[in-house]
CSV table of C-alpha atoms and ligand atoms in Angstrom, one decimal:
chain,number,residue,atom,x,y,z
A,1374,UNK,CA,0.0,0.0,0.0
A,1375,UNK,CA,1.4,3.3,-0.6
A,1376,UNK,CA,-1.7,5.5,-0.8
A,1377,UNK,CA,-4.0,5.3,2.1
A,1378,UNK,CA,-7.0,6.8,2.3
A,1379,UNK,CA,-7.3,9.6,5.2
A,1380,UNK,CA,-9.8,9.3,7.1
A,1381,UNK,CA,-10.3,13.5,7.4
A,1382,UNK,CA,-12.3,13.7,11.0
A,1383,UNK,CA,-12.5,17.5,9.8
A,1384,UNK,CA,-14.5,16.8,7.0
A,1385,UNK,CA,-16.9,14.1,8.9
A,1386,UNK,CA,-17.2,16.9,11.5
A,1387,UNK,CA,-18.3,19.9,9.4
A,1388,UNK,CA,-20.7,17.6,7.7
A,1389,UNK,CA,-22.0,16.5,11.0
A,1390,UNK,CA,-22.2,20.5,12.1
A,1391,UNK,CA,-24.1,21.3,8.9
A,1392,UNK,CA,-26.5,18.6,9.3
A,1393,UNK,CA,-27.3,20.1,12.7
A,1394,UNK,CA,-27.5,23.7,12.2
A,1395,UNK,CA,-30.0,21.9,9.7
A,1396,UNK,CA,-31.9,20.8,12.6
A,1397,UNK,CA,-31.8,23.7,14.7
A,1398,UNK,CA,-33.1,25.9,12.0
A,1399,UNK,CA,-35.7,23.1,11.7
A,1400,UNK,CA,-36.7,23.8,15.6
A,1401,UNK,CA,-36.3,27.4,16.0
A,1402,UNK,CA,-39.2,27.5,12.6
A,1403,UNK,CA,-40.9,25.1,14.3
A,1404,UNK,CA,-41.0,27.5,17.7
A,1405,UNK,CA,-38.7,24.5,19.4
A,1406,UNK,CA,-36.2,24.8,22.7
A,1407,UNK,CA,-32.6,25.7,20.8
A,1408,UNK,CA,-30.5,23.2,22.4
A,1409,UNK,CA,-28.4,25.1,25.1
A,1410,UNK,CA,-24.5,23.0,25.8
A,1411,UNK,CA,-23.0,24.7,29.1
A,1412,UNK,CA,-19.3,24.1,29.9
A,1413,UNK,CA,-17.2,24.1,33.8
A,1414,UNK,CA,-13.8,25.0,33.1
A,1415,UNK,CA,-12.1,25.5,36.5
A,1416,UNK,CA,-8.5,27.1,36.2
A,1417,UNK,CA,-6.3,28.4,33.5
A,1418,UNK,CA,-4.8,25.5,31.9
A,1419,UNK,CA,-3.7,26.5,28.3
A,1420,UNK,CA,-4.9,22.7,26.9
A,1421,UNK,CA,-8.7,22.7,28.7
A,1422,UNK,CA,-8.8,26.7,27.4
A,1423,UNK,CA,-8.3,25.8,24.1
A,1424,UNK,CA,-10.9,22.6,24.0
A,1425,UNK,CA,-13.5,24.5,25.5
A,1426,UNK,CA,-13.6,27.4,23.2
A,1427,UNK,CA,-13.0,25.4,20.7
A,1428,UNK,CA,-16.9,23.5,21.9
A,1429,UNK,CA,-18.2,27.0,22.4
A,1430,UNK,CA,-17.5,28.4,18.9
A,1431,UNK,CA,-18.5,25.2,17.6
A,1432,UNK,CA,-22.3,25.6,19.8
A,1433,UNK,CA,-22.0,29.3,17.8
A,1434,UNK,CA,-21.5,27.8,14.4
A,1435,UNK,CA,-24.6,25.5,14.5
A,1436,UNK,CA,-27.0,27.7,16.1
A,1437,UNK,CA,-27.1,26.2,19.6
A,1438,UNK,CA,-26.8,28.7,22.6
A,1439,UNK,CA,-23.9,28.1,25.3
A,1440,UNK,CA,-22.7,29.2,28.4
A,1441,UNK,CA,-19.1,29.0,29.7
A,1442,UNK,CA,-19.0,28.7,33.7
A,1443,UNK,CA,-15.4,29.8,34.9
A,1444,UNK,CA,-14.3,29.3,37.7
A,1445,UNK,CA,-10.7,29.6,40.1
A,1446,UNK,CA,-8.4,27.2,40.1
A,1447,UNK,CA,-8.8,27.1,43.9
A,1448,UNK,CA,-12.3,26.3,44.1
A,1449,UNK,CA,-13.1,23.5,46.7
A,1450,UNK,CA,-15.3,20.9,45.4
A,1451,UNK,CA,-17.7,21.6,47.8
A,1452,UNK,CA,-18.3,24.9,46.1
A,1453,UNK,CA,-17.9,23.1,42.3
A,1454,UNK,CA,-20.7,20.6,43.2
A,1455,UNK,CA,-23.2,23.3,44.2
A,1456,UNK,CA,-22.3,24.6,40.4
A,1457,UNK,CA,-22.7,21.4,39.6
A,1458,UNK,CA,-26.1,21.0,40.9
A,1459,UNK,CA,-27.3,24.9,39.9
A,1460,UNK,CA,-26.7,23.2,36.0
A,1461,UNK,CA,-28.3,20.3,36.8
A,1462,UNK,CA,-31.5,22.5,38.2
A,1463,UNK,CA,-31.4,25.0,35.3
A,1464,UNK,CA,-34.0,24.0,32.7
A,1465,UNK,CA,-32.6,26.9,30.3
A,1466,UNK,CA,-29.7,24.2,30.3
A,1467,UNK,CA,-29.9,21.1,28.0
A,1468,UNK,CA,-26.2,19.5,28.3
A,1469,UNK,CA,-23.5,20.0,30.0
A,1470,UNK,CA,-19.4,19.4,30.3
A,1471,UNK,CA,-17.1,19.5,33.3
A,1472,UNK,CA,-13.6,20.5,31.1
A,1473,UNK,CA,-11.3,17.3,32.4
A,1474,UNK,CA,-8.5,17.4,33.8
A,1475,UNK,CA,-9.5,19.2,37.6
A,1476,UNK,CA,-7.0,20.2,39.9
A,1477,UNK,CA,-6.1,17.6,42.0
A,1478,UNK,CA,-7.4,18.6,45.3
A,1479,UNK,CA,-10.8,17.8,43.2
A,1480,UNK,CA,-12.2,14.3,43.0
A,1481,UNK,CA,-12.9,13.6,39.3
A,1482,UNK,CA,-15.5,10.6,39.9
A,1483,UNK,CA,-17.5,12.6,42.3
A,1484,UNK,CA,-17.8,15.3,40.1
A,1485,UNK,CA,-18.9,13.2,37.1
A,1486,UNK,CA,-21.5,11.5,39.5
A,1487,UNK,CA,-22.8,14.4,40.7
A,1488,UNK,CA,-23.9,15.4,37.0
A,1489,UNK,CA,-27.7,14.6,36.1
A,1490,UNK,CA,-27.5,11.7,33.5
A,1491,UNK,CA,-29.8,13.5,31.2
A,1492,UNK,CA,-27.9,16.2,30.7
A,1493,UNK,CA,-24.5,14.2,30.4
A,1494,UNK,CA,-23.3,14.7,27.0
A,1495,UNK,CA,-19.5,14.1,27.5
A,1496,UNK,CA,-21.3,10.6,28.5
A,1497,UNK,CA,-18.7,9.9,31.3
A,1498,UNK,CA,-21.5,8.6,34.0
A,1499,UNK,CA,-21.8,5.5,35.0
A,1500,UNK,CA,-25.2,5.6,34.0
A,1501,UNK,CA,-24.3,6.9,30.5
A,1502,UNK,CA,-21.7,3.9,30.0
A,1503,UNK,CA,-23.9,1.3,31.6
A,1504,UNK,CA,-26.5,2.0,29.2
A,1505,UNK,CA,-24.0,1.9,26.5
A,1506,UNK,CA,-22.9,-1.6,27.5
A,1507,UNK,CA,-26.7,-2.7,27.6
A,1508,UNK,CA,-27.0,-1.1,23.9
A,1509,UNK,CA,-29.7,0.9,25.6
A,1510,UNK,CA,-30.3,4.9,23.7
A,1511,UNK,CA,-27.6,6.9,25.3
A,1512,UNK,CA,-25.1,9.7,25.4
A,1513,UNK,CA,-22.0,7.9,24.0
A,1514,UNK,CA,-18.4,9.2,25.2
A,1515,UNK,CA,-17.5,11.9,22.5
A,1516,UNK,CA,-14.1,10.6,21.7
A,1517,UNK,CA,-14.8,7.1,20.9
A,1518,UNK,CA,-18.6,7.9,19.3
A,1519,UNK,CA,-16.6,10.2,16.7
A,1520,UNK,CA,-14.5,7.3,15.7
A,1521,UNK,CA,-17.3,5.5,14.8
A,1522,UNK,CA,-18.6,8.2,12.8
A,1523,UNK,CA,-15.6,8.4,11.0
A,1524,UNK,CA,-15.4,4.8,10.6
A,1525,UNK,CA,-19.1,4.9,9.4
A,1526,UNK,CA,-18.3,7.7,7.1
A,1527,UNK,CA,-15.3,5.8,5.1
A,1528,UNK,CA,-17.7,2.6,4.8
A,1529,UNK,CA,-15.0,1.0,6.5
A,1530,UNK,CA,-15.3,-3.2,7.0
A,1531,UNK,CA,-15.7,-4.0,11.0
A,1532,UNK,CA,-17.5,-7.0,10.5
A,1533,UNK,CA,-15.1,-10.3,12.1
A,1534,UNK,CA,-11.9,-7.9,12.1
A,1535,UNK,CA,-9.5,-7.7,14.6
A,1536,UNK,CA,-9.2,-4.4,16.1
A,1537,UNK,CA,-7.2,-3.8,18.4
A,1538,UNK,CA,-7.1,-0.7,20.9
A,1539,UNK,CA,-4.3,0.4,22.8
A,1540,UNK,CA,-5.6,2.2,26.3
A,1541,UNK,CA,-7.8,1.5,28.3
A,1542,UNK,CA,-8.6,4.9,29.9
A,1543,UNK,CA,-12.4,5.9,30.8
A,1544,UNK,CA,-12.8,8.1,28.4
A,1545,UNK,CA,-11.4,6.6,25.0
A,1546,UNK,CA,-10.1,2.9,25.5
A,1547,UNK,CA,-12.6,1.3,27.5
A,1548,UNK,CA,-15.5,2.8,25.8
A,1549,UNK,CA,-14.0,2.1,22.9
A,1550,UNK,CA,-13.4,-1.4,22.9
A,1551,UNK,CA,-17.4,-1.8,24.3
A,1552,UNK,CA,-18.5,0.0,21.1
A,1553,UNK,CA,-16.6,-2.0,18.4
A,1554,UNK,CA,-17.3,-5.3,19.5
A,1555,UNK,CA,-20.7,-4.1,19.4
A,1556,UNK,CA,-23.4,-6.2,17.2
A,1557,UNK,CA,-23.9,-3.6,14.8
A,1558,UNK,CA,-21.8,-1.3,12.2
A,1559,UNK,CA,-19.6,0.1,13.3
A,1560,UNK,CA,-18.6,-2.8,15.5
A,1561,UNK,CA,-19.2,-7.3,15.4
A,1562,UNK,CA,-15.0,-6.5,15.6
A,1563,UNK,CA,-13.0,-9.3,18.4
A,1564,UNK,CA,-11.5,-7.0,20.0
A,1565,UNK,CA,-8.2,-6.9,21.8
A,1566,UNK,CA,-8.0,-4.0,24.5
A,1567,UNK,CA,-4.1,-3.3,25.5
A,1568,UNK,CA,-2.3,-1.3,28.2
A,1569,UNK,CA,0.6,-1.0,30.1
A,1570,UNK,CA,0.9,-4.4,31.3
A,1571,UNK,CA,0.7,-5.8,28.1
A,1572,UNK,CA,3.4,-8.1,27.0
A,1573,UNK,CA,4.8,-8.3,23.5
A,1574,UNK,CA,2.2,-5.0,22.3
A,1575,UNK,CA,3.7,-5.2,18.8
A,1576,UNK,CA,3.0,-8.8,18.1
A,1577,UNK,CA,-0.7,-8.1,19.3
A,1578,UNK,CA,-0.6,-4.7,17.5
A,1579,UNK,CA,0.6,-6.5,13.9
A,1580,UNK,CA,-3.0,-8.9,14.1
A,1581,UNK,CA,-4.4,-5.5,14.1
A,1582,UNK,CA,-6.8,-5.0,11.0
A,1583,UNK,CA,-8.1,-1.8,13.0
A,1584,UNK,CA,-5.8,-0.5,15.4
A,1585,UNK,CA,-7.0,2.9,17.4
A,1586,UNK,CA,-4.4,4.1,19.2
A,1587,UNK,CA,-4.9,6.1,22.8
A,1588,UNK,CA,-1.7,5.8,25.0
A,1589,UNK,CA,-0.7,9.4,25.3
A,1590,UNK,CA,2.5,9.2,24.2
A,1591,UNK,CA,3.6,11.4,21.1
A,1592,UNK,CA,4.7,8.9,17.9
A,1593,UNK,CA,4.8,5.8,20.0
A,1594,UNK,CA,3.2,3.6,16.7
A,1595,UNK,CA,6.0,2.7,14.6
A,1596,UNK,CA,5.5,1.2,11.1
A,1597,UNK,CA,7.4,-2.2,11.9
A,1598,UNK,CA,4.0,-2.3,14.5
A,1599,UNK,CA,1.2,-2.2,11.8
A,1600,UNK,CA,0.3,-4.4,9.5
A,1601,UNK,CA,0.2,-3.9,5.8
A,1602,UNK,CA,-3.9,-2.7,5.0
A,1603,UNK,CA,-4.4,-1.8,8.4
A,1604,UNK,CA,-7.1,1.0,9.3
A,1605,UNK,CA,-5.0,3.6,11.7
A,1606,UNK,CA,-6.8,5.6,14.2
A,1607,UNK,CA,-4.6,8.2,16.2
A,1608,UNK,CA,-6.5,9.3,19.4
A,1609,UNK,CA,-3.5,11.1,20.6
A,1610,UNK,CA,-2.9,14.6,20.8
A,1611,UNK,CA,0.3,16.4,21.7
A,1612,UNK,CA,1.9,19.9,21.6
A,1613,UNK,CA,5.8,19.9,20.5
A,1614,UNK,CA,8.1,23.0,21.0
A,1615,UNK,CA,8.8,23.3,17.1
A,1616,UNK,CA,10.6,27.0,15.8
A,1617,UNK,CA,9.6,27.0,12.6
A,1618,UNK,CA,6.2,27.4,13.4
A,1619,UNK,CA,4.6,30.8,14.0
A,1620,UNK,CA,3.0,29.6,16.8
A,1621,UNK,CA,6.2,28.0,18.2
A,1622,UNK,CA,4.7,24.4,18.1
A,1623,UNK,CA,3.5,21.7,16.0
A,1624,UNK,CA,0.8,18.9,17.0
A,1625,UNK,CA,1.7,15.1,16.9
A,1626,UNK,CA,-0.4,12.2,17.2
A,1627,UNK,CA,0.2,8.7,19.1
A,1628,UNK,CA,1.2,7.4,15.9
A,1629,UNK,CA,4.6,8.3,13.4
A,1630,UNK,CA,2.5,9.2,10.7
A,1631,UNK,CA,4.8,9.5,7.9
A,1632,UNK,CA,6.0,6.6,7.9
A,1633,UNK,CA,3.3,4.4,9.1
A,1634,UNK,CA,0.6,5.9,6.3
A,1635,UNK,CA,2.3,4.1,3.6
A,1636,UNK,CA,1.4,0.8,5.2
A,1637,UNK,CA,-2.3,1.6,5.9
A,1638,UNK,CA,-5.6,1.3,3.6
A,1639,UNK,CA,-6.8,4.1,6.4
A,1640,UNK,CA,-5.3,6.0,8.6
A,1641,UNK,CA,-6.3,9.2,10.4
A,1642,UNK,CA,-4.0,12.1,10.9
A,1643,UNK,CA,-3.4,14.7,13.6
A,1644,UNK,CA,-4.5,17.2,13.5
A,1645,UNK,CA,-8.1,17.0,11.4
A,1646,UNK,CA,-8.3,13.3,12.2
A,1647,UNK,CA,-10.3,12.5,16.0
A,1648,UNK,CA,-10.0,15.9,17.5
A,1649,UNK,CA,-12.8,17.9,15.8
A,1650,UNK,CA,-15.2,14.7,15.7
A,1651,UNK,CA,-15.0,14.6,19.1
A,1652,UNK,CA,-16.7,18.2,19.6
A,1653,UNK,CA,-19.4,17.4,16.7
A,1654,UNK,CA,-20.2,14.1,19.0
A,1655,UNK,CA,-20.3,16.7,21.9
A,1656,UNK,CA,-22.9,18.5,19.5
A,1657,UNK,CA,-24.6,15.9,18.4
A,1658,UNK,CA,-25.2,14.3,22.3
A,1659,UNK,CA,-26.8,17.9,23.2
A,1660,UNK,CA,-29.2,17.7,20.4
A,1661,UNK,CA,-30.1,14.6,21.8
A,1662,UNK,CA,-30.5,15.6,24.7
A,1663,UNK,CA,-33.3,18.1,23.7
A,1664,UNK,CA,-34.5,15.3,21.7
A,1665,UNK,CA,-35.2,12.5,24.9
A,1666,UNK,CA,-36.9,15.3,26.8
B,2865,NAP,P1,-4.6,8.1,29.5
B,2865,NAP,O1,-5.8,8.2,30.5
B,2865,NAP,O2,-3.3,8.6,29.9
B,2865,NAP,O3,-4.5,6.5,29.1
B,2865,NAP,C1,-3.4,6.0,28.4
B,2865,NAP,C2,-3.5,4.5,28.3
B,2865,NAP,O4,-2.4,4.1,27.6
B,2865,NAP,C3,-3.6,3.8,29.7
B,2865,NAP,O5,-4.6,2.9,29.7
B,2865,NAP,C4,-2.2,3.2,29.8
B,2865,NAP,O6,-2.2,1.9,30.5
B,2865,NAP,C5,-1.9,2.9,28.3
B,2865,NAP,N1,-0.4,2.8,28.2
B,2865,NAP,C6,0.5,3.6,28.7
B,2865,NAP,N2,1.8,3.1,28.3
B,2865,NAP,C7,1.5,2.0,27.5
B,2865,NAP,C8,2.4,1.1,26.9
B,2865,NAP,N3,3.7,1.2,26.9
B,2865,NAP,N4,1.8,0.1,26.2
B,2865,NAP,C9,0.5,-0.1,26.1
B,2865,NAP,N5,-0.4,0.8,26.7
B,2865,NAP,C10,0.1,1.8,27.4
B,2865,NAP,O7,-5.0,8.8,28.1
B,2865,NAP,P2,-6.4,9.1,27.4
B,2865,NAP,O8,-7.2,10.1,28.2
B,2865,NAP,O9,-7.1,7.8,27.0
B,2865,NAP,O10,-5.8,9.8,26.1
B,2865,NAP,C11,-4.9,9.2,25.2
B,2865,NAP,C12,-4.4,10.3,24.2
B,2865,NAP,O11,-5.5,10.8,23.5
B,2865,NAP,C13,-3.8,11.5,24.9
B,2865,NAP,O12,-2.8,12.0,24.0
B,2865,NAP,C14,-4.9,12.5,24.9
B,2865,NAP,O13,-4.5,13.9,24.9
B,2865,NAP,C15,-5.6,12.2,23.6
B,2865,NAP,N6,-7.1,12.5,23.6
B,2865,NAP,C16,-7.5,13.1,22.5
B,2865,NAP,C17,-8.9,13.4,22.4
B,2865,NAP,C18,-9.3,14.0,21.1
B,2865,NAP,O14,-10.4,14.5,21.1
B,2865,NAP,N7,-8.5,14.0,20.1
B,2865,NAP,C19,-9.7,13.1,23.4
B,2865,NAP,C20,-9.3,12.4,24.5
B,2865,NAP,C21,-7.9,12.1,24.6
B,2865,NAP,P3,-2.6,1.8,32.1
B,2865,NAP,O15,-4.1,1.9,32.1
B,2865,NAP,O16,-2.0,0.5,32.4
B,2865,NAP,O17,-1.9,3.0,32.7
């Protein structure tokens, strides 16, 4: 193979946004709620800053109205679960986010808990992922529900392939496994989930007719660790000091690009690969979150 196909998230996504600016034109004639996505970003971390206006602008684009919630970095979690529970209370509000990572003197799974289900469209509650394990209508996690857009998008085969996913946080890996050896499309894959304790990773990696790749660590995927006609999803994300940039860095994925594309029939590039289907999920699970009401 020397001419994969790339699987352009950025082109799934826009197509995803136009389809619901569609719909929200359709409710606003129709004298419908415009679906309203509210955001928590606690502190000034550059990374979280960046994601959530990036979701905000994105609510602009396709008509839906949004509200950003700041607050300190020194907020106790006391006083974030009371703004936890003023979103959950607010009917003006259809979805909301709490921007991950907190600051460590904040417990992450309380938080998440403490968010209604219905209006979890980051779909990080265990009742969210319990549904999605029963294949019961639910807000899927963003990250891995893009993927199977994209997959969806490319026709690609899923059907009795191997895929294999490396990570197994609560957000992308786990999830992610769940939905592709779903029995539908996307999905009916054997799936082999991998992490840190794995032995031998490249001899489980080169079975891999789908291998999505989440371990957080930049260009870790090597070509002599894919197979020839392998689909290649790259979860990862990084920002690299680079000087010849105006902006003084570059972004890499989990995977060496260059030279594993070659090998690939698929393979999805950062950036304008996962990154922007993960906000039009986040769209998509607010709109249907107006929708269950
Ligand atoms: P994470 O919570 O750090 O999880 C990383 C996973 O990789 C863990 O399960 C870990 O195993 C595993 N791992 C670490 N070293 C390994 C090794 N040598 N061999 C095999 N597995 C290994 O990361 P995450 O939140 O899933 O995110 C992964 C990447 O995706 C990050 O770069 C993140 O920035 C990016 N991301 C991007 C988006 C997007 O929208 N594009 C969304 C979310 C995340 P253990 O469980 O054993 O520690």
């Amino acid at each position: 193979m020397s001419n994969p196909t790339i699987v352009s998230g950025k082109e799934v996504a826009n197509k995803v946004k136009e389809e619901i600016a569609l719909a929200v034109k359709q409710l606003k004639k129709n004298g419908g709620k415009i679906p309203h996505l509210a955001a928590i970003l606690v502190g000034n971390d550059g990374a979280s800053q960046t994601y959530v206006n990036a979701k905000v602008k994105a609510c602009e684009k396709v008509g839906f109205e949004s509200t950003l919630v700041q607050l300190d970095a020194n907020i106790t979690e006391q006083e974030l679960l009371i703004e936890v529970e003023k979103l959950n209370n607010n009917n003006a509000i259809d979805g909301y986010i709490v921007q991950l990572p907190l600051p460590k003197h904040i417990d992450e799974q309380k938080v998440t808990e403490a968010i209604d289900p219905k209006k979890d469209v980051d779909g990080f509650h265990p009742v969210s992922l319990g549904k999605m394990l029963l294949d019961l209508p639910s807000f899927l996690p963003a990250t891995p529900y893009g993927i199977t857009e994209m997959l969806k998008h490319y026709n690609i085969p899923t059907e009795g392939k191997h895929c294999v996913v490396i990570g197994r946080s609560h957000i992308v890996g786990s999830p992610m496994s769940v939905l592709m050896a779903r029995n539908t499309y996307p999905g009916n894959c054997t799936v082999t989930i991998t992490h840190s304790r794995t032995q031998n990773l490249k001899a489980i990696t080169l079975q891999a007719d789908i291998l999505i790749v989440a371990i957080g660590k930049p260009e870790f995927v090597t070509a002599d660790m894919v197979k020839e006609g392998a689909t290649v999803i790259d979860v990862g994300i990084h920002r690299v000091e680079d000087n010849s940039k105006k902006s003084g860095f570059s972004l890499l994925g989990d995977v060496k690009f260059d030279e594993v594309a070659p090998k690939c029939a698929f393979i999805s590039p950062v950036p304008g690969g996962v990154g922007p289907m993960t906000i039009a999920s986040l769209l998509k699970n607010t709109l249907l979150a107006v929708q269950l009401k």
